[in-house]
Coordinates of C-alpha atoms in Angstrom, one line a residue:
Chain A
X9 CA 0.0 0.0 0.0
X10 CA 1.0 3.6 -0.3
X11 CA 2.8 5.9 2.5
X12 CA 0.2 8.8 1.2
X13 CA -3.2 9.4 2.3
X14 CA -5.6 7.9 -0.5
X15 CA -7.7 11.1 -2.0
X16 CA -10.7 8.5 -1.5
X17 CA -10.3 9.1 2.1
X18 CA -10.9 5.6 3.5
X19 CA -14.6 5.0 0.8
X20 CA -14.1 1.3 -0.7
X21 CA -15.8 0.8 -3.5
X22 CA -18.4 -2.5 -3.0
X23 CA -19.9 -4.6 -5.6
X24 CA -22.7 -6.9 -3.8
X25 CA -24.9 -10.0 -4.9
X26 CA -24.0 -8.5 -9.4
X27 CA -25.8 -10.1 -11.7
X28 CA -25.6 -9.4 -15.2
X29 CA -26.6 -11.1 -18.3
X30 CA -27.0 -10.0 -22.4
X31 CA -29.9 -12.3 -23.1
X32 CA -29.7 -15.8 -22.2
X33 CA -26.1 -15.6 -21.7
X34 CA -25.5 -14.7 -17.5
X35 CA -22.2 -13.1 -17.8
X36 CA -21.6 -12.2 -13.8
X37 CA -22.9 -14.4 -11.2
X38 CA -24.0 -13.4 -7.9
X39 CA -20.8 -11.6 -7.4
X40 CA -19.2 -10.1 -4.9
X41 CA -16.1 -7.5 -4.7
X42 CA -14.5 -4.8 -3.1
X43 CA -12.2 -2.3 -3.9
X44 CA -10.2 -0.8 -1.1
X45 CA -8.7 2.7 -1.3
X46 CA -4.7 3.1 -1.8
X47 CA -4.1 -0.3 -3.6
X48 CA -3.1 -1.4 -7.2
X49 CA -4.9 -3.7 -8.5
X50 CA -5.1 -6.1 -11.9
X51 CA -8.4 -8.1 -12.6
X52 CA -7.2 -11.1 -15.2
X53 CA -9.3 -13.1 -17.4
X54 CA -10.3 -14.7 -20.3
X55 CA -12.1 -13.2 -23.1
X56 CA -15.7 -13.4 -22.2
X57 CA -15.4 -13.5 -19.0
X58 CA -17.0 -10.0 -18.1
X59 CA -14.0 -8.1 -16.9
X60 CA -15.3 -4.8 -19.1
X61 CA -19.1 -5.6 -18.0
X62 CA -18.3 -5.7 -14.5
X63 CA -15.4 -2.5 -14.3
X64 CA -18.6 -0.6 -16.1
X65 CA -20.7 -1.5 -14.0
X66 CA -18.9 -0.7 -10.9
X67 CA -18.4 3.1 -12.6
X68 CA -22.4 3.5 -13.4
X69 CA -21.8 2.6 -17.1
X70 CA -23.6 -0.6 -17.4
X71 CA -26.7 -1.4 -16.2
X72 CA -27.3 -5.1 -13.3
X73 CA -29.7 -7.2 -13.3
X74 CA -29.3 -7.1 -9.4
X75 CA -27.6 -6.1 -6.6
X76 CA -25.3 -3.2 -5.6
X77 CA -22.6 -0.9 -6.2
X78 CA -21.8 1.5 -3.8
X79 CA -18.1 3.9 -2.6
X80 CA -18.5 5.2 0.6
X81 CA -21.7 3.5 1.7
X82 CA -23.3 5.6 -1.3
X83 CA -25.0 3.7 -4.6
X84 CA -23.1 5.1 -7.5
X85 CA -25.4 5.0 -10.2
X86 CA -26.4 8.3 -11.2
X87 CA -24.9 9.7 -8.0
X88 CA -22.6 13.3 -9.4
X89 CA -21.3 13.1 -5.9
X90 CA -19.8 9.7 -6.4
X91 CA -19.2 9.4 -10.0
X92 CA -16.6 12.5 -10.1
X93 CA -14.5 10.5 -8.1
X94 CA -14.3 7.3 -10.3
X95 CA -12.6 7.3 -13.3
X96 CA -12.9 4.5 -16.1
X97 CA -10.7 5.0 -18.9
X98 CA -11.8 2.5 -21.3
X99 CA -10.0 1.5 -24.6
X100 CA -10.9 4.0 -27.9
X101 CA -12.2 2.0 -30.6
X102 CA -11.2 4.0 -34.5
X103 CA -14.1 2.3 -36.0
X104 CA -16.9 3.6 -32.8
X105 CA -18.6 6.9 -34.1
X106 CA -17.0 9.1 -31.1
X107 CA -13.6 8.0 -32.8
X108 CA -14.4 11.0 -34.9
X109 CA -13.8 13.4 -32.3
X110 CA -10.5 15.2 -31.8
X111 CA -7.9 14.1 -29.0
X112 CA -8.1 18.0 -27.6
X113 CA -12.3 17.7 -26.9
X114 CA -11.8 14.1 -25.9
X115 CA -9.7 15.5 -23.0
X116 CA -11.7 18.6 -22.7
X117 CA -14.8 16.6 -21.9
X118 CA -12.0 15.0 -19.2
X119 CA -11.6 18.3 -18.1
X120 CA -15.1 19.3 -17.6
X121 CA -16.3 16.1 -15.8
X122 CA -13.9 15.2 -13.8
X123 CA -13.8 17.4 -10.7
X124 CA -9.8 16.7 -9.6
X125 CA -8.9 16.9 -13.4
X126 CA -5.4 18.1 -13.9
X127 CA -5.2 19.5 -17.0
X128 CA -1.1 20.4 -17.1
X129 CA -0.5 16.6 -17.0
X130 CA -3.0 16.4 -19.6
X131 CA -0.9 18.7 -21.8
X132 CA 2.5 17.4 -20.8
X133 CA 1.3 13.4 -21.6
X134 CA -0.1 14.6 -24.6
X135 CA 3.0 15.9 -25.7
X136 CA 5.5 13.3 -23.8
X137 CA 3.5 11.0 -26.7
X138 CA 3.8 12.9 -29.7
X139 CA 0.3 12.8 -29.8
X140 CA -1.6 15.7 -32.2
X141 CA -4.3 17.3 -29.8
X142 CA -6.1 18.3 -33.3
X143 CA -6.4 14.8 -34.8
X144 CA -9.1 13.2 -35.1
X145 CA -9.1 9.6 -32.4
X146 CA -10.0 7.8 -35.5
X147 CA -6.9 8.5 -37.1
X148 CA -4.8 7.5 -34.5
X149 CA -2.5 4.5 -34.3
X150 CA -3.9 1.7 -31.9
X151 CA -0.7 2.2 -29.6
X152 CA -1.7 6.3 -30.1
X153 CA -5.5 5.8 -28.9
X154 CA -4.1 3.8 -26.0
X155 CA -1.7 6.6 -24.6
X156 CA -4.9 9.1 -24.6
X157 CA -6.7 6.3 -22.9
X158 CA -3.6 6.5 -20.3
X159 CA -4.0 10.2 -20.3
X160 CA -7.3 10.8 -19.5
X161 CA -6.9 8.3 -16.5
X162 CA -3.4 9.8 -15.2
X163 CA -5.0 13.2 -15.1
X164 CA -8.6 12.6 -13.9
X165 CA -6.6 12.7 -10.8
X166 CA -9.6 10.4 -9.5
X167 CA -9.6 8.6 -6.4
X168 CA -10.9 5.5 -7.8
X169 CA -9.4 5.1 -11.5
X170 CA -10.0 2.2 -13.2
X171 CA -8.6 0.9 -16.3
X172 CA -9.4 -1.2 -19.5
X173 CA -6.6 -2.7 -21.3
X174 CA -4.5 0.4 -21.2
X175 CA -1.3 -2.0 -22.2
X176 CA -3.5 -3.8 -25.0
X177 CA -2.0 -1.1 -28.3
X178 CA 1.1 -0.2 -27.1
X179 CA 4.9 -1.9 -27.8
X180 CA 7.0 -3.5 -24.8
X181 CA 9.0 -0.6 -24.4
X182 CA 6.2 2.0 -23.9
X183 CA 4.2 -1.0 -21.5
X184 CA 7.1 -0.6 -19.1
X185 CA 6.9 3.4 -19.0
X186 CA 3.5 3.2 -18.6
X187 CA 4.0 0.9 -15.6
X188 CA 6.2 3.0 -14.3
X189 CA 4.3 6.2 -14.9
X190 CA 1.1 4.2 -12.5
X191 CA 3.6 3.1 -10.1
X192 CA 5.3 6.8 -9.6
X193 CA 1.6 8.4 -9.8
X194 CA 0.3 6.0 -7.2
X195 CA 3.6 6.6 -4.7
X196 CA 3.0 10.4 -5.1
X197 CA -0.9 10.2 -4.9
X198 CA -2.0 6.9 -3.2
X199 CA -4.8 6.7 -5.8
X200 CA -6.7 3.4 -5.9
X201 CA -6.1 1.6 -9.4
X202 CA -7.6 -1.3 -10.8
X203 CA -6.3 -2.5 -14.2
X204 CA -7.7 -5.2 -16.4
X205 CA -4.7 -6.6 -18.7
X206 CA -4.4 -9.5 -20.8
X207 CA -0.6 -9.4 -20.1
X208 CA -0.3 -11.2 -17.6
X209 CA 3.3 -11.5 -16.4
X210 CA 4.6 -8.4 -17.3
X211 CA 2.5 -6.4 -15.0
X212 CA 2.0 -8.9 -12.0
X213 CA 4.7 -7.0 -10.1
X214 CA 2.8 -3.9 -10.5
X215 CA 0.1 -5.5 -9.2
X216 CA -0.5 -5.4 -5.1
X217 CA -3.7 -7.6 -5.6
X218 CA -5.3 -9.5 -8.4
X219 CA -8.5 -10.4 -8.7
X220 CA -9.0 -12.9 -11.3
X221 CA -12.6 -13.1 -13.1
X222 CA -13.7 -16.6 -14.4
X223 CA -17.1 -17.2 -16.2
X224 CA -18.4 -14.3 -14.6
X225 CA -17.3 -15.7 -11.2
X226 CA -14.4 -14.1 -9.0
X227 CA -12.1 -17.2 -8.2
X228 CA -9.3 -15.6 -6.5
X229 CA -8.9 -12.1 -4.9
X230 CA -5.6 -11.9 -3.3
X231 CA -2.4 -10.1 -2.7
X232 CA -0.3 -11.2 -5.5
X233 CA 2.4 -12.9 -3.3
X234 CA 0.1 -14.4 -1.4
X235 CA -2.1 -15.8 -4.5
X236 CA 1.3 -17.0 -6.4
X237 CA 2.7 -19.0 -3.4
X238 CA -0.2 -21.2 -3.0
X239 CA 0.8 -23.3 -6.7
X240 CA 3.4 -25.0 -7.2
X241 CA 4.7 -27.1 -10.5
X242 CA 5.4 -30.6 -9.3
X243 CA 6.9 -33.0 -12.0
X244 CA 8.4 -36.2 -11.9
X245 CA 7.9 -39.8 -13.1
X246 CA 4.3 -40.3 -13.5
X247 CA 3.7 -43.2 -11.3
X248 CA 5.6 -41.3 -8.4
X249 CA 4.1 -37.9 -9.1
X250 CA 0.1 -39.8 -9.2
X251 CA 1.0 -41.6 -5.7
X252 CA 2.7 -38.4 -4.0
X253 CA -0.5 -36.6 -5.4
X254 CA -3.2 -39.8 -4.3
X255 CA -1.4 -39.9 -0.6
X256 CA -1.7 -36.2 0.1
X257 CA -5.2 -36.0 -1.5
X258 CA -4.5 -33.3 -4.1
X259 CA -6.2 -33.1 -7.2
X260 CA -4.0 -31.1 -9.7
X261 CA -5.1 -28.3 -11.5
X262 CA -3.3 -28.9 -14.6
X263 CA -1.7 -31.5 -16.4
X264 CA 1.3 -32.3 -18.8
X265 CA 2.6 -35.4 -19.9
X266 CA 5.7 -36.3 -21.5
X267 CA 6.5 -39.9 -21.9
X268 CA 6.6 -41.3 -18.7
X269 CA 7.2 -37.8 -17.3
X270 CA 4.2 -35.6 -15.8
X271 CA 4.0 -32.1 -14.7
X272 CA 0.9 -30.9 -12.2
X273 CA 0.1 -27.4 -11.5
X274 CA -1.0 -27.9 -7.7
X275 CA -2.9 -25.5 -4.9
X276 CA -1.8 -25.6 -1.6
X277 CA -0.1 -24.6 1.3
X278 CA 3.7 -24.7 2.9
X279 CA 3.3 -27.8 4.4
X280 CA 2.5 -29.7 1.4
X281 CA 4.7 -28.2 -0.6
X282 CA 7.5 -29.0 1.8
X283 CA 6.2 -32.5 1.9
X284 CA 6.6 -33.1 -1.5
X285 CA 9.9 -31.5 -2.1
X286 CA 11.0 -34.0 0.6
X287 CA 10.1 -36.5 -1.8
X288 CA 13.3 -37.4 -4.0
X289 CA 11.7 -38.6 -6.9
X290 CA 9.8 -35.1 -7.1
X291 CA 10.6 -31.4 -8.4
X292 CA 8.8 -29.0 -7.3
X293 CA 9.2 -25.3 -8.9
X294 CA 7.5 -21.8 -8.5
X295 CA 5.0 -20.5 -10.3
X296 CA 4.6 -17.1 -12.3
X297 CA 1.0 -15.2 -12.0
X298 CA 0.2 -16.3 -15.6
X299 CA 1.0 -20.1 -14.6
X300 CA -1.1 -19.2 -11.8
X301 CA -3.8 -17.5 -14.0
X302 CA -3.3 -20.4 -16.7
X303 CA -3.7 -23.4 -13.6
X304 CA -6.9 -21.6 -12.7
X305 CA -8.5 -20.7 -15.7
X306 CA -7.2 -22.7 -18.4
X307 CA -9.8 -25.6 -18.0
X308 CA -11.4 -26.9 -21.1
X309 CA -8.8 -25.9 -23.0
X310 CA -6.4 -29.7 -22.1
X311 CA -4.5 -30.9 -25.0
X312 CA -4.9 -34.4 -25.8
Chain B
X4 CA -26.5 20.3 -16.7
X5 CA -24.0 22.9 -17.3
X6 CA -21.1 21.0 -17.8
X7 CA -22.8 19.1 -20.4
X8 CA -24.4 22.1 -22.5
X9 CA -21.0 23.4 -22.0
X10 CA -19.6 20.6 -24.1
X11 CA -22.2 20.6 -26.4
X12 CA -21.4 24.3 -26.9
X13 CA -18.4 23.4 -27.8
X14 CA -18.3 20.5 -30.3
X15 CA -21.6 22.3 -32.1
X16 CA -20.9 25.8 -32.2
X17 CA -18.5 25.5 -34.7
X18 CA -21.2 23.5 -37.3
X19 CA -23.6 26.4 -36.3
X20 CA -21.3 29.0 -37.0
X21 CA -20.8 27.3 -40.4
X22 CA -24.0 26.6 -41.3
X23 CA -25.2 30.5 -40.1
X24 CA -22.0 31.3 -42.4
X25 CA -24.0 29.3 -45.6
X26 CA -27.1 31.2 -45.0
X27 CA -25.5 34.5 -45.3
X28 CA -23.7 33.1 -48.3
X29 CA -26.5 32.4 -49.9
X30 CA -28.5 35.7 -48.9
X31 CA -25.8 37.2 -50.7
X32 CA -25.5 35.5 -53.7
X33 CA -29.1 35.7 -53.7
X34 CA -29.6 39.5 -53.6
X35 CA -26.2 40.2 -55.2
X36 CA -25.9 37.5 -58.4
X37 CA -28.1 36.1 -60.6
X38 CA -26.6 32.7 -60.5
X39 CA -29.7 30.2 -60.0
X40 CA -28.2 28.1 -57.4
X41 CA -28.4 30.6 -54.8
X42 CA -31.9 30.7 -55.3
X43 CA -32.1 27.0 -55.9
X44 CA -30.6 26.8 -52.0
X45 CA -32.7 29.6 -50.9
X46 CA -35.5 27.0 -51.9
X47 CA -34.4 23.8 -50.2
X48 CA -33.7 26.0 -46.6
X49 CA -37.3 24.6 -45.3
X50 CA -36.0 20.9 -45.9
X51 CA -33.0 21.5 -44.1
X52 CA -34.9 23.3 -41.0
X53 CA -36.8 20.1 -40.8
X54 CA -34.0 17.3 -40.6
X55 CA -30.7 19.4 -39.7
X56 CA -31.5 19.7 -35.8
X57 CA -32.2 15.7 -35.8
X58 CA -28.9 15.4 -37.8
X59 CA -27.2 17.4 -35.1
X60 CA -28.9 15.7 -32.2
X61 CA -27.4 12.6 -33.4
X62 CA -24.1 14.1 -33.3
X63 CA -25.1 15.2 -30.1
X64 CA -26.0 11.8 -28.9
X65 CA -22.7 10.9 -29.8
X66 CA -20.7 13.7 -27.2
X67 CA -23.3 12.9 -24.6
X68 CA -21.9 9.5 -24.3
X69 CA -18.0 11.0 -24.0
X70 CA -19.7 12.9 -21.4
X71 CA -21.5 9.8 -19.2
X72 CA -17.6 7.7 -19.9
X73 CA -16.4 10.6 -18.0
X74 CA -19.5 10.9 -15.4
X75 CA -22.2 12.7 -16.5
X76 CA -25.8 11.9 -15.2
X77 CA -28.1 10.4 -17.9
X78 CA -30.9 12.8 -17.0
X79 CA -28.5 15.9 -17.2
X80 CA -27.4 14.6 -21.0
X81 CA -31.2 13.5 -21.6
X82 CA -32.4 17.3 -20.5
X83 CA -29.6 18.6 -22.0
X84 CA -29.8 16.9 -25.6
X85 CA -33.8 18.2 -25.4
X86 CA -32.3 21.5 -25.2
X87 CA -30.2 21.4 -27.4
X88 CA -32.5 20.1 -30.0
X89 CA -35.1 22.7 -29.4
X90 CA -32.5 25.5 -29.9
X91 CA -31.5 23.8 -33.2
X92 CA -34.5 23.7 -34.4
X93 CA -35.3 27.3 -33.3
X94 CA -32.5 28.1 -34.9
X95 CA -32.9 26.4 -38.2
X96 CA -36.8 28.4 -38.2
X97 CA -35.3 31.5 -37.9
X98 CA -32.5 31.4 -40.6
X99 CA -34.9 29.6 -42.6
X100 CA -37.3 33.0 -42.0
X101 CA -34.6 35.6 -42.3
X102 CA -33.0 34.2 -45.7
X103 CA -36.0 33.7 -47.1
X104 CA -37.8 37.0 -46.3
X105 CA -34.6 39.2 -46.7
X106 CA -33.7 37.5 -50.3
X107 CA -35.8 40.2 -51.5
X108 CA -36.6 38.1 -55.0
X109 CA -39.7 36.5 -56.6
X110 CA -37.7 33.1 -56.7
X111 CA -36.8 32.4 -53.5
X112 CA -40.6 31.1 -51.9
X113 CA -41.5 33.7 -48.8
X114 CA -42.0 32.0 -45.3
X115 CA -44.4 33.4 -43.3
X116 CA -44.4 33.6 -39.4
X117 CA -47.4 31.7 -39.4
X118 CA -45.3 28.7 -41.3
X119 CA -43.5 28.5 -38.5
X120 CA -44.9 25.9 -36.0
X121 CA -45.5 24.0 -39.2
X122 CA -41.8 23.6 -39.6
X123 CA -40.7 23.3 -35.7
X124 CA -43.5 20.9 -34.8
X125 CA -42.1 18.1 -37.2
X126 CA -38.0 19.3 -36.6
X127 CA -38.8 18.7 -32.7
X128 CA -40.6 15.7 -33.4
X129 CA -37.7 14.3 -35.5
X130 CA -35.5 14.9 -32.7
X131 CA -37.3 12.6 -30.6
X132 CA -37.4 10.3 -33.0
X133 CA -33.6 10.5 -32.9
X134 CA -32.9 10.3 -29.6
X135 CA -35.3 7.0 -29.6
X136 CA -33.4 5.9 -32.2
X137 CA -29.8 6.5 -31.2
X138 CA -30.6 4.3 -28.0
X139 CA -31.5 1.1 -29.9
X140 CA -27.9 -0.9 -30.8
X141 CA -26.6 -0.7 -34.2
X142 CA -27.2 -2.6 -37.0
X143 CA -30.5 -3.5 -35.4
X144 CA -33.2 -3.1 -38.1
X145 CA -35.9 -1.7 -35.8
X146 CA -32.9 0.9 -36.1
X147 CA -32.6 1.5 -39.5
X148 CA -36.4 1.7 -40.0
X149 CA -36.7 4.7 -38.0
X150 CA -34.3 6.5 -39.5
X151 CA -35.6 5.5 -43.0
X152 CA -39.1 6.4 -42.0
X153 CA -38.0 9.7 -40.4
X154 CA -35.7 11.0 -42.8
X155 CA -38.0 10.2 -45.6
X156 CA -40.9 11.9 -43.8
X157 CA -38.8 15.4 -43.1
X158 CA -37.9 15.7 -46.7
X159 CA -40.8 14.9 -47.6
X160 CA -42.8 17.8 -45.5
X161 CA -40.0 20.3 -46.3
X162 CA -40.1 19.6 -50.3
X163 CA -44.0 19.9 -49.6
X164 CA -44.1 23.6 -48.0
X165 CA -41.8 24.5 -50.8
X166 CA -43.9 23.4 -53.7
X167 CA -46.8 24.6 -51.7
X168 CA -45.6 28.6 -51.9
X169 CA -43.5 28.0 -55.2
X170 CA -45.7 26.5 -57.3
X171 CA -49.0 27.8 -59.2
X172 CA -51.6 25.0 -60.0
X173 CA -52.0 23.5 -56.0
X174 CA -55.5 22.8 -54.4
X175 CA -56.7 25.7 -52.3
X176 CA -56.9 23.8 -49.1
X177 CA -52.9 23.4 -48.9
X178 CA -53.1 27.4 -48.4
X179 CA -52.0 28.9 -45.7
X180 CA -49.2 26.4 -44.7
X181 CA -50.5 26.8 -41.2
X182 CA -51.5 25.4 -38.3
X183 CA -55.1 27.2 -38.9
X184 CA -55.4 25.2 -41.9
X185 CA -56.9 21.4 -41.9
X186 CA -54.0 19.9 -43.8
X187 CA -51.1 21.4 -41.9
X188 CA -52.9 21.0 -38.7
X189 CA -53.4 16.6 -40.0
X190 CA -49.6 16.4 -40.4
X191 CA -48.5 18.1 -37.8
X192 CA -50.3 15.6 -35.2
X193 CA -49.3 12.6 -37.5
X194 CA -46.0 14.4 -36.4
X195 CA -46.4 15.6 -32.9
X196 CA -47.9 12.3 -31.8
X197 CA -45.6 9.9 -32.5
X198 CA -42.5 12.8 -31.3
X199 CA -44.5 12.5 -28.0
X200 CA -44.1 8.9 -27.7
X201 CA -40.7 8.6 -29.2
X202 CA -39.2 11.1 -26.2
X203 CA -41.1 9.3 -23.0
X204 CA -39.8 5.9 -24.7
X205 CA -36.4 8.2 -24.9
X206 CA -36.1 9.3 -21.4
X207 CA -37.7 6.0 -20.2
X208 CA -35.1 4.1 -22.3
X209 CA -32.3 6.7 -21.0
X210 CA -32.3 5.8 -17.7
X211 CA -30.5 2.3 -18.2
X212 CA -29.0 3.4 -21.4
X213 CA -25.2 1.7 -21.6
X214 CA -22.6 4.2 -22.1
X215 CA -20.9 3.0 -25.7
X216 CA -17.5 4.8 -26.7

């Protein structure tokens, strides 16, 4: 967490009993969440598995079919009081109609709605990226449209900013500055941040928490560390690895095989870990949060 | 409400100030030239009055969702858009009345103050219509329909007033294109009716619109 005070002053945001569905299909499920002020955190999953639905929803952008959203005890939907301190900078699509307005009103409707906007970090982002204020967001470059996205979130200067594959257009190199940029922002400000990302590894160790979205359920909500050291890789010959596995009653999450050789991606604690390390005809290895993520989210998709 | 009318201010002004910029452009080719497209434009101003403020409410639409990404009510950009599409189409009457009464030339068909309503009733009730429409998804074909319908519908009362004061041989009971007269008073309803149910399906339907970017 942050040494500075969190501008949200102590209000979590708190999603309760969501429900959501687009016709038949029930993307969010009875779900449960809450954000808590002066954190950073990522929210990883699949495609389709209602990460944009639900950080919309939490900002008053979506509609639910039930339950509540609420910062500071207060609902959020259509509350002015609440929504000028949530931010949701989603990604800029060249092909949606808005794409035809220019970078400069983009951020100038930034500037008019959001209450703690700062409009000389606007400017100097803006011209850190090279971006033309007077183009049209249509004519942008997909890396371009995501650096305004990152601008309009760095200076809404909100409390609560939340953002939707920010990382998603740009290259490796501009991924890292923008990592830095939310980790310098958020030791300066001790804003809350919650980004969605597709990738994975790169920004798990900007990540303080992760919460990570399944079929529209919330399997794991965690500090990172915490979430990473309870899987483990566990690989040896297959007969020894399916006893070790049998005796201590885990049932592993994922598996390779190679030959006679098998790898499991297991869940569980120290002592089980340390149990089967003891075992000399096992290896057991560490786990990166897109193992992690893979292990828990990767059913269905077993080859062979 | 003020934040949002500000940004409509903004991202419109500068197609109002063009399209004022037109009317005196034509005025002046009008009463200075004798080139026949002046008065050929001078002409068409009534269909424009009736579908340029829905065109521009649909643009509109368009900034009042950049407005609600960043955290504007829906009722402020419902109220606001209603507005703003009254003051369009206010706006579009009274060019439409100054360019055609200060042409000062036989061509150029004369509106009358009491053509007005006839002209704002359907221009308003187009702009319900689009604010109805904009909130269904695309590529629906309930969508599309509207639009077809409506568009077809302005041009085709605009074209009518024109003929109505340009040409000679038309039935007296088209005459005065007013609200006094039978006709005008039939379409306006077949207007103002659905308009009336089009906006409380609009602000009923605005409450849990999605915010789309």
């Amino acid at each position: 967490m942050s040494d500075k005070t969190n501008p949200a002053g102590g209000r979590v945001l708190r999603a309760e009993g969501l429900c959501k569905s687009y016709g038949k299909q029930q993307v969010l499920h009875d779900l449960n969440l809450t954000i808590e002020p002066g954190c950073v955190y990522g929210l990883i999953g699949r495609n389709g598995a209602g990460k944009t639905t639900l950080l919309s929803i939490l900002t008053g952008q979506n509609t639910m079919d039930s339950g509540k959203v609420t910062y500071g005890g207060e609902p959020v939907w259509e509350n002015p009081k609440v929504l000028g301190d949530l931010c949701f900078a989603r990604e800029l699509n060249a092909t949606a109609e808005t794409a035809q307005i220019r970078v400069k009103d983009y951020l100038r409707a930034g500037q008019l709605f959001c209450p703690h906007w700062d409009k000389d970090m606007a400017d100097s982002l803006i011209k850190k990226f090279g971006i033309d204020p007077k183009k049209s967001i249509a004519k942008l470059s997909k890396g371009q449209m995501s650096m305004v996205t990152i601008t309009a979130a760095m200076a809404s200067k909100a409390p609560i900013t939340i953002l939707d594959e920010p990382a998603a257009g740009l290259d490796v190199i501009m991924r890292e500055k923008f990592y830095r940029m939310l980790l310098e922002e958020y030791a300066a400000t001790g804003r809350t941040f919650l980004v969605s990302t597709h990738i994975i590894e790169e920004a798990s160790g900007v990540f303080e928490r992760v919460i990570v979205l399944d079929e529209g359920h919330i399997i794991a909500d965690r500090p990172t560390e915490e979430l990473i050291d309870e899987f483990r890789y566990v690989s040896g010959e297959k007969t020894a690895l399916d006893a070790a596995l049998s005796a201590h009653g885990v049932q592993p999450l994922q598996v390779q095989e190679l030959g006679a050789h098998k790898m499991a991606a297991v869940r569980g604690d120290a002592a089980l870990f340390e149990a089967l390390a003891a075992d000399p005809a096992l290896t057991v290895a560490g786990m990166n949060l897109q193992n992690v993520f893979v292990a828990l989210c990767g059913h269905g998709d077993e080859e062979g | 409400m003020t934040r949002v009318l500000c940004l409509f201010r903004d991202l419109l002004m500068y197609t109002v100030l063009v399209l004022g910029g037109f009317t005196l452009v034509i005025l002046a080719g009008v009463r200075m030239t004798d080139i026949s497209l002046f008065v050929t434009y001078g002409n068409v101003m009534s269909m424009f009055c009736v579908i340029f403020p829905a065109i521009l409410v649909s643009n509109a639409w368009l900034t009042a969702n950049l407005a609600m990404s960043f955290g504007a009510r829906r009722g402020d950009c419902f109220w606001s858009l209603e507005l703003v599409g009254f003051l369009l189409t206010v706006f579009f009457a009274a060019d439409n009345l100054l360019l055609t009464n200060l042409s000062d030339s036989p061509e150029v068909a004369q509106i009358g103050l009491e053509t007005v309503p006839v002209l704002v009733i359907p221009a308003f009730a187009l702009v319900q219509t689009i604010l109805f429409m904009m909130q269904i998804p695309k590529g629906r074909i309930a969508r599309n329909v509207v639009w077809g319908v409506s568009w077809c519908l302005g041009w085709a009362i605009g074209m009518a007033i024109e003929a109505v004061y340009l040409l000679e041989a038309v039935p007296p009971f088209f005459y005065p294109v007013a609200l006094t007269t039978p006709l005008w008073a039939i379409i306006c309803l077949i207007f103002a009716v659905p308009g009336i149910v089009f906006a409380v399906l609009a602000w009923r339907n605005m409450k849990k619109v999605v915010v789309q970017l």
